[in-house]
Amino acid sequence: MHFTSDNASPVPPQVMDALLKANHGYSMPYGNDPEMSLVRDRIREIFEAPEAAVYLVATGTAANALSLACLCPPWATVFCHRNAHIEEDECAAPEFFSGGAKLTLIDGDHAKMSPEALQQAIGFAARAGVHNVQKGAVSLTNATENGTVYTPAEVRAICDIAKAHDVPVHMDGARFANALITAGCTPAEMTWKAGVDVLSFGGTKNGLMGVEAVVLFDPARAWEFELRRKRGAHLFSKHRYLSAQMLAYLEDDLWLKLATRANAAAARLSRGILSLDVASLVHPAQANAVFAAWPRAVHRRAHDAGAAYYLWPGNQSLDGPDDTPLSARLVCSWCTTDADVDAFLDVIGQ
Amino acid sequence: MHFTSDNASPVPPQVMDALLKANHGYSMPYGNDPEMSLVRDRIREIFEAPEAAVYLVATGTAANALSLACLCPPWATVFCHRNAHIEEDECAAPEFFSGGAKLTLIDGDHAKMSPEALQQAIGFAARAGVHNVQKGAVSLTNATENGTVYTPAEVRAICDIAKAHDVPVHMDGARFANALITAGCTPAEMTWKAGVDVLSFGGTKNGLMGVEAVVLFDPARAWEFELRRKRGAHLFSKHRYLSAQMLAYLEDDLWLKLATRANAAAARLSRGILSLDVASLVHPAQANAVFAAWPRAVHRRAHDAGAAYYLWPGNQSLDGPDDTPLSARLVCSWCTTDADVDAFLDVIGQ
Amino acid sequence: MHFTSDNASPVPPQVMDALLKANHGYSMPYGNDPEMSLVRDRIREIFEAPEAAVYLVATGTAANALSLACLCPPWATVFCHRNAHIEEDECAAPEFFSGGAKLTLIDGDHAKMSPEALQQAIGFAARAGVHNVQKGAVSLTNATENGTVYTPAEVRAICDIAKAHDVPVHMDGARFANALITAGCTPAEMTWKAGVDVLSFGGTKNGLMGVEAVVLFDPARAWEFELRRKRGAHLFSKHRYLSAQMLAYLEDDLWLKLATRANAAAARLSRGILSLDVASLVHPAQANAVFAAWPRAVHRRAHDAGAAYYLWPGNQSLDGPDDTPLSARLVCSWCTTDADVDAFLDVIGQ
Amino acid sequence: MHFTSDNASPVPPQVMDALLKANHGYSMPYGNDPEMSLVRDRIREIFEAPEAAVYLVATGTAANALSLACLCPPWATVFCHRNAHIEEDECAAPEFFSGGAKLTLIDGDHAKMSPEALQQAIGFAARAGVHNVQKGAVSLTNATENGTVYTPAEVRAICDIAKAHDVPVHMDGARFANALITAGCTPAEMTWKAGVDVLSFGGTKNGLMGVEAVVLFDPARAWEFELRRKRGAHLFSKHRYLSAQMLAYLEDDLWLKLATRANAAAARLSRGILSLDVASLVHPAQANAVFAAWPRAVHRRAHDAGAAYYLWPGNQSLDGPDDTPLSARLVCSWCTTDADVDAFLDVIGQ
């Protein structure tokens, strides 16, 4: 009954096997390993993007911050949802890597930017003079921080607004696979065909030890990305261990299988919660996370039974009146079992 | 016959075993894994530094740049050898992480700072007014980029100059283990007992996939380091995989055994080279790297025989007159065998 | 009938005289001019702050950004009103000078931060972990961007919230004199006695060519400020010309007289507007600016009669239906005459 | 007998008159004053550069640092002489404004870069890979920090090396007028015709209160410069006071007349020194500064007689044996009189 985060999970055996296999003999460092060539080819193939530049880094924050620094000069602003990871959970990494750019926070239900709100903000910035930060980039997150998913049409609607103002688009895809499974579209349809310029293609939350790909569909800024990556201390010498993991992740659609499993667990969990009188969903559960609310006493019971998850937002407390509803975040991963879910539902549904 | 770099080597089986062992069940992210507690305890024990703050990052550049940013404000300068990694091989990462500090380059034979040159430079900076960058930090590298080693007494001589000017000292220990084996002293004697304030304690070049520890002997700046690490995108969510590697590295003195092996291979190689009429050493071979020179024709022969290493400096070419001596860098690692070394010596000594 | 901005005004004769007087012989540069000693003494006296560190720069943005950089590390956030100059009109200068800090935007009527909104935001940040930007500084503007004034009690209420969280307070006093006249209190009561740590003490908008003082009531960060000023290229070599202006500004309470005149003009203007059926105030007119609305046709008439001012916000247009009310900003300065005001009122009141 | 620096001088009456003249009525701020149009036109005319972008800032450091930030990305390096102002006297402003670029220090006699040394350094950087800072820009200073002057042919030799590596060239012309007078060429010949891309065109040291122009001969980066200037807090609201000074400076060749006077004073001074047995020149005196050496006892005598100048370098002392020769810097300005020079020569030549 562990639902704190998908990053608390181990890595699947296929990834460990790939590491073992890669761990033989000498290999040229810094991305010159043969596995990286295969990774690049495979990602280009999956995304139907034969010209794309592909790089690996070890953290999602690095993928996001380096990507945005390539898209947004220091005197510009990144438009993102108020609850985006780049705003809330990266300790100003985008500001650091960009050299002091701003983030302009866009409202919208369930962590999805409202196109109208984006239109208004970007339109305002488009009239900026020399005293004001300039329009820089749009960053959208799919799946979102609230476990919801932009459809390809919704991504396109965001990108169309950006493109009408000549603004490039970044997608934070830390949970890209989970979004893709839900949307039922191709990787290309979710990204460049809808107008996305750069993708943070997540691996870590979906099963790797710490590997994310950055996909620049337009390779014009590839060399700049490489220099920023090195200068940001994110270029690995023993790069083969990143490549090997990513290769295993892509092989036989492992990445999709892992996300399918995580999403299915979350769907089972949200269905179960909805069936309880005591609980209700806070956000639609469209990917691998469930945001729901139920009385404090039930949280205490779950806690006592060993269930692990976060009250969300974090300023709530288990101390207080029994009946007060408290909201929680429950994240499923590739290794969440139906038994886990059912055991948890049993506890809170008693 | 692979001597390009110690970072071209695989990881030893103990490390792979540790990863396999760590890969079970859920584990709290971001350094809250139980393995990290053990790592912290063990490093404090090894360094006889019970108060030290200990953190893990994945690259040596991150370890160096984050450490220096904590020691040196943006309006100050880092004194380092002209050939230091932080100057030559990090694409201005120290400048980036510090927010625009300078590096003041110190001369000295074989990549070791001359105490006199350091004294002069730091004395000059100590007289700085508001127009000039201020004295910030000293960074020395042990073992050096030229395969030489500072003795504890030499480290202390550098630190004494720094301390006389109230300047903190960082040691880039990407090859700390190799230096320690040569010096035959304790980790404490090589570091805080000699005056070092912060150590980049290398794991990657000595056998890990990409794990370095930063040891702040004075924990006063620990929280700042944590924030800089996160903001620099160097805080791992699935942190257990860093901890597990580092733990295995420290267990049963594996780190020392690996470095002993690498140093022994380099010693065998340098002895062999010295015994050849055709070749000579460029720098004393005191750790796991050998810098030597021999005629171009012999380099061609080695190349044709499959030996892998870099001409050093890199502006030399295999094309040209046969007799011209060219210099090379040969790096041994924990997996360099005596047979490798002997085969190579056979080729160049024919 | 020129009301575009107080920065469109000339400088009063006393300031020109002071420049002429200062323009004799040699004078030591970089703030070592004798006039600067007098400025320092006089500001300390005016603010009853004998220990304060006092520096001059040439722009309000420099005063604000340098001050905030001293108060807020790069991994923290500055709490300010959503319409603050540092947010809206400085092209991310605070982000640049701080090395990538954030601004957290606080709501509140008429450009004054709501204490409740500040309390909530700062309380949220106070619970920040390593993933989040930390609480850095509070910056409030007096008089505000909307022509309103915080009373000393209101300043104290803001500062008390900040101090309860151990957060320093900066006041953007580009129009400090205008606020002071309205509040009828002493400079000390408006600043350090209420809890302000650093003041941008404006001169330019109130009559100087381009001179602002920064007053650090706690001199602990004085040297850091000096280095940041130099490094930001804001240390003047021929500093006497800044000092001489500031000295004239302080002499015989010229600064207060200029602000009194500007405020009186604005009061006359706002009273006149209120007496017209056609117009209404958008914000209370408490300092030297009037924000008011009236029908588009009347704006056209004023425009045709040669009145100069900005529609505010700037996305409104003189083109469109006659009856639509449009809002405007009218700023008075030390050289706005009653005749100017009356002529303008005549035009719009016809 | 005041020779500490040209920035200790007052401004000439023409400049004061221009300020008085500009100080009437309202004027649009931020460079939209009519005087600025005239300045732009006049500078384009003087430099035979009808497309050049022209901006004013108040300090030489701002002119240099903003210019270099436009030419050199954060992951690159600026090649400059070891004694350049940007290296020695700007407290790392270029590093700050560029976001962490490096400076690569080039040797050369009398503060002029040796073309061979530049060629070697830039050639080395041209081979840089992703681990190394990239070639960014060349910055040369004319007149130099040692009072010497690059001829147009020497400027061209530097620029040719830069251009062969596709590297843009900045000229720090804090004392441009002094250099031009000595070289006897046109402003165009000294700059863009020789290959200079951006010029810091100094006004302050040659008679203004604090006004420098930046001339971008290729206007492609003009908008970026404007944003960097604003963000660096160097855009003046009451801009007319900068424009008016610069306009007066350019009118009737005042700038050339002022520099002619300063250079003539320095020539008289250096000739006088050479005629003394006791003294010798340290650098050729080609502009408005004289670097010379004579015995300590003579320095003491000059000091006692009220002569003001700096021992140069600054680590020398008036205390010590009488006969030891100490070197000094003596800077003349537009207001240095022949009588001043002769009085000084009398003192040291007694």
mmCIF file of N, CA and C in Angstrom, chain B residues 75 87-92 95 100 102-103 127 130-133 315, chain D residues 75 87-92 95 100 102-103 127 130-133 315:
data_model
loop_
_atom_site.group_PDB
_atom_site.id
_atom_site.type_symbol
_atom_site.label_atom_id
_atom_site.label_comp_id
_atom_site.label_asym_id
_atom_site.label_seq_id
_atom_site.Cartn_x
_atom_site.Cartn_y
_atom_site.Cartn_z
ATOM 1 N N TRP B 75 31.449 37.721 -6.723
ATOM 2 C CA TRP B 75 32.400 38.822 -6.955
ATOM 3 C C TRP B 75 33.803 38.444 -6.492
ATOM 4 N N GLU B 87 39.112 24.535 -14.644
ATOM 5 C CA GLU B 87 39.455 25.560 -15.635
ATOM 6 C C GLU B 87 39.345 25.014 -17.057
ATOM 7 N N GLU B 88 39.815 23.819 -17.242
ATOM 8 C CA GLU B 88 40.004 23.345 -18.617
ATOM 9 C C GLU B 88 38.891 22.462 -19.145
ATOM 10 N N ASP B 89 38.171 21.801 -18.270
ATOM 11 C CA ASP B 89 37.296 20.738 -18.768
ATOM 12 C C ASP B 89 35.872 20.802 -18.278
ATOM 13 N N GLU B 90 35.434 21.938 -17.802
ATOM 14 C CA GLU B 90 34.074 21.987 -17.266
ATOM 15 C C GLU B 90 33.231 23.063 -17.939
ATOM 16 N N CYS B 91 33.681 23.552 -19.076
ATOM 17 C CA CYS B 91 32.886 24.491 -19.884
ATOM 18 C C CYS B 91 32.326 25.631 -19.032
ATOM 19 N N ALA B 92 33.133 26.116 -18.107
ATOM 20 C CA ALA B 92 32.745 27.244 -17.253
ATOM 21 C C ALA B 92 31.623 26.906 -16.274
ATOM 22 N N GLU B 95 31.924 29.024 -13.102
ATOM 23 C CA GLU B 95 31.422 30.374 -13.342
ATOM 24 C C GLU B 95 29.890 30.357 -13.327
ATOM 25 N N GLY B 100 29.029 33.781 -11.727
ATOM 26 C CA GLY B 100 29.931 34.691 -12.417
ATOM 27 C C GLY B 100 31.241 34.984 -11.708
ATOM 28 N N LYS B 102 35.289 34.424 -10.904
ATOM 29 C CA LYS B 102 36.435 34.220 -11.785
ATOM 30 C C LYS B 102 37.251 33.021 -11.320
ATOM 31 N N LEU B 103 38.137 32.581 -12.186
ATOM 32 C CA LEU B 103 39.198 31.663 -11.801
ATOM 33 C C LEU B 103 40.528 32.366 -12.037
ATOM 34 N N ARG B 127 44.680 42.525 -1.491
ATOM 35 C CA ARG B 127 44.710 43.990 -1.479
ATOM 36 C C ARG B 127 43.608 44.604 -2.337
ATOM 37 N N VAL B 130 37.207 47.829 -4.243
ATOM 38 C CA VAL B 130 35.872 47.552 -4.753
ATOM 39 C C VAL B 130 35.874 47.326 -6.261
ATOM 40 N N HIS B 131 36.939 47.738 -6.937
ATOM 41 C CA HIS B 131 36.987 47.569 -8.393
ATOM 42 C C HIS B 131 37.414 46.180 -8.811
ATOM 43 N N ASN B 132 37.883 45.400 -7.855
ATOM 44 C CA ASN B 132 38.543 44.142 -8.207
ATOM 45 C C ASN B 132 37.801 42.961 -7.617
ATOM 46 N N VAL B 133 37.937 41.817 -8.258
ATOM 47 C CA VAL B 133 37.363 40.626 -7.650
ATOM 48 C C VAL B 133 38.117 40.328 -6.357
ATOM 49 N N ASN B 315 46.697 18.751 -29.655
ATOM 50 C CA ASN B 315 46.950 19.365 -30.962
ATOM 51 C C ASN B 315 48.049 18.656 -31.747
ATOM 52 N N TRP D 75 28.839 30.394 -22.351
ATOM 53 C CA TRP D 75 29.744 29.234 -22.419
ATOM 54 C C TRP D 75 30.975 29.534 -23.285
ATOM 55 N N GLU D 87 39.254 43.046 -17.225
ATOM 56 C CA GLU D 87 39.814 42.007 -16.369
ATOM 57 C C GLU D 87 40.166 42.541 -14.990
ATOM 58 N N GLU D 88 40.752 43.701 -14.951
ATOM 59 C CA GLU D 88 41.367 44.160 -13.707
ATOM 60 C C GLU D 88 40.509 45.097 -12.867
ATOM 61 N N ASP D 89 39.592 45.801 -13.485
ATOM 62 C CA ASP D 89 38.963 46.912 -12.759
ATOM 63 C C ASP D 89 37.449 46.930 -12.803
ATOM 64 N N GLU D 90 36.830 45.819 -13.132
ATOM 65 C CA GLU D 90 35.376 45.855 -13.228
ATOM 66 C C GLU D 90 34.706 44.832 -12.313
ATOM 67 N N CYS D 91 35.470 44.294 -11.364
ATOM 68 C CA CYS D 91 34.902 43.399 -10.356
ATOM 69 C C CYS D 91 34.032 42.295 -10.986
ATOM 70 N N ALA D 92 34.505 41.786 -12.111
ATOM 71 C CA ALA D 92 33.810 40.686 -12.800
ATOM 72 C C ALA D 92 32.470 41.098 -13.402
ATOM 73 N N GLU D 95 31.690 39.002 -16.487
ATOM 74 C CA GLU D 95 31.205 37.687 -16.103
ATOM 75 C C GLU D 95 29.748 37.777 -15.656
ATOM 76 N N GLY D 100 28.252 34.430 -16.903
ATOM 77 C CA GLY D 100 29.273 33.459 -16.511
ATOM 78 C C GLY D 100 30.288 33.096 -17.571
ATOM 79 N N LYS D 102 33.930 33.442 -19.572
ATOM 80 C CA LYS D 102 35.293 33.567 -19.069
ATOM 81 C C LYS D 102 36.007 34.718 -19.772
ATOM 82 N N LEU D 103 37.147 35.109 -19.198
ATOM 83 C CA LEU D 103 38.088 35.976 -19.897
ATOM 84 C C LEU D 103 39.378 35.197 -20.076
ATOM 85 N N ARG D 127 39.591 24.905 -31.271
ATOM 86 C CA ARG D 127 39.540 23.437 -31.284
ATOM 87 C C ARG D 127 38.711 22.889 -30.123
ATOM 88 N N VAL D 130 33.013 20.006 -26.373
ATOM 89 C CA VAL D 130 31.903 20.344 -25.480
ATOM 90 C C VAL D 130 32.374 20.546 -24.039
ATOM 91 N N HIS D 131 33.562 20.074 -23.715
ATOM 92 C CA HIS D 131 34.062 20.229 -22.345
ATOM 93 C C HIS D 131 34.668 21.602 -22.096
ATOM 94 N N ASN D 132 34.869 22.354 -23.153
ATOM 95 C CA ASN D 132 35.664 23.574 -23.026
ATOM 96 C C ASN D 132 34.851 24.798 -23.383
ATOM 97 N N VAL D 133 35.252 25.930 -22.801
ATOM 98 C CA VAL D 133 34.592 27.158 -23.231
ATOM 99 C C VAL D 133 34.924 27.421 -24.687
ATOM 100 N N ASN D 315 51.355 48.239 -5.194
ATOM 101 C CA ASN D 315 51.965 47.597 -4.031
ATOM 102 C C ASN D 315 53.290 48.237 -3.629
#
